[in-house]
Amino acid sequence: MSGTMKRKPSTEATAAWIRLMRVQSRVLDCVEQDLKKAGFPPLAWYDALLELSRAPSGELRPVELERQMLIPQYSTSRLIDRLVDEGLASRRECKVDKRGQFVEITEAGRELQKRMWGAYSAAIEKYVGSKLSDADAVKLSNLLDRLGCSCGEVKLPPAGVNESMPSR
């Protein structure tokens, strides 16, 4: 039996884990509150609309949408139902595979996503940007990437890369 599996996390590693969990939860709550105060739906709606708007044809299979989401969405099908009910997305059958379904963003969905970005970007600046220099933000991104790669996560653009599309 190898000795590597026996190693316990250091006190420092445990403290970092606890901080990471608490900060993620608190910042997410603050962002959600700001969106709510501005009269917008939850962050999951923005997240889903952003992913649909980024898809080459503005559409994804529900399972692809769930995989792309930034925040956990345990009931993507309910979220999709809400977006469709509000006219922000539409469902359509896959022409090739009649059982398959696609979710497609509507113009109203694109509009809401763009409007929400105003409040969302202000919240990102308020809770992250105003507290970290750009150099600190790059350092933090690189540290978080080191944690992420151990979980077999999807590769994110390198830290410091400025995305042209309204990001999260």
mmCIF file with all atom_site columns, C-alpha atoms in Angstrom, residues 46 50 53-54 113-114 117-118 120-121 163-168:
data_model
loop_
_atom_site.group_PDB
_atom_site.id
_atom_site.type_symbol
_atom_site.label_atom_id
_atom_site.label_alt_id
_atom_site.label_comp_id
_atom_site.label_asym_id
_atom_site.label_entity_id
_atom_site.label_seq_id
_atom_site.pdbx_PDB_ins_code
_atom_site.Cartn_x
_atom_site.Cartn_y
_atom_site.Cartn_z
_atom_site.occupancy
_atom_site.B_iso_or_equiv
_atom_site.pdbx_formal_charge
_atom_site.auth_seq_id
_atom_site.auth_comp_id
_atom_site.auth_asym_id
_atom_site.auth_atom_id
_atom_site.pdbx_PDB_model_num
ATOM 1  C CA . TYR A 1 46  ? -28.311 34.259 -16.799 1.00 0.00 ? 46  TYR A CA 1
ATOM 2  C CA . LEU A 1 50  ? -25.309 32.932 -21.717 1.00 0.00 ? 50  LEU A CA 1
ATOM 3  C CA . SER A 1 53  ? -26.234 32.582 -26.676 1.00 0.00 ? 53  SER A CA 1
ATOM 4  C CA . ARG A 1 54  ? -22.620 31.330 -26.978 1.00 0.00 ? 54  ARG A CA 1
ATOM 5  C CA . GLN A 1 113 ? -29.077 38.140 -20.874 1.00 0.00 ? 113 GLN A CA 1
ATOM 6  C CA . LYS A 1 114 ? -27.577 41.429 -22.110 1.00 0.00 ? 114 LYS A CA 1
ATOM 7  C CA . TRP A 1 117 ? -25.016 41.486 -17.575 1.00 0.00 ? 117 TRP A CA 1
ATOM 8  C CA . GLY A 1 118 ? -25.164 45.133 -16.479 1.00 0.00 ? 118 GLY A CA 1
ATOM 9  C CA . TYR A 1 120 ? -24.085 41.015 -12.868 1.00 0.00 ? 120 TYR A CA 1
ATOM 10 C CA . SER A 1 121 ? -20.891 42.747 -14.036 1.00 0.00 ? 121 SER A CA 1
ATOM 11 C CA . GLU A 1 163 ? -13.210 37.509 -23.053 1.00 0.00 ? 163 GLU A CA 1
ATOM 12 C CA . SER A 1 164 ? -14.937 39.668 -25.641 1.00 0.00 ? 164 SER A CA 1
ATOM 13 C CA . MET A 1 165 ? -18.366 38.312 -24.724 1.00 0.00 ? 165 MET A CA 1
ATOM 14 C CA . PRO A 1 166 ? -19.999 39.398 -21.478 1.00 0.00 ? 166 PRO A CA 1
ATOM 15 C CA . SER A 1 167 ? -18.612 36.790 -19.156 1.00 0.00 ? 167 SER A CA 1
ATOM 16 C CA . ARG A 1 168 ? -19.603 35.871 -15.664 1.00 0.00 ? 168 ARG A CA 1
#
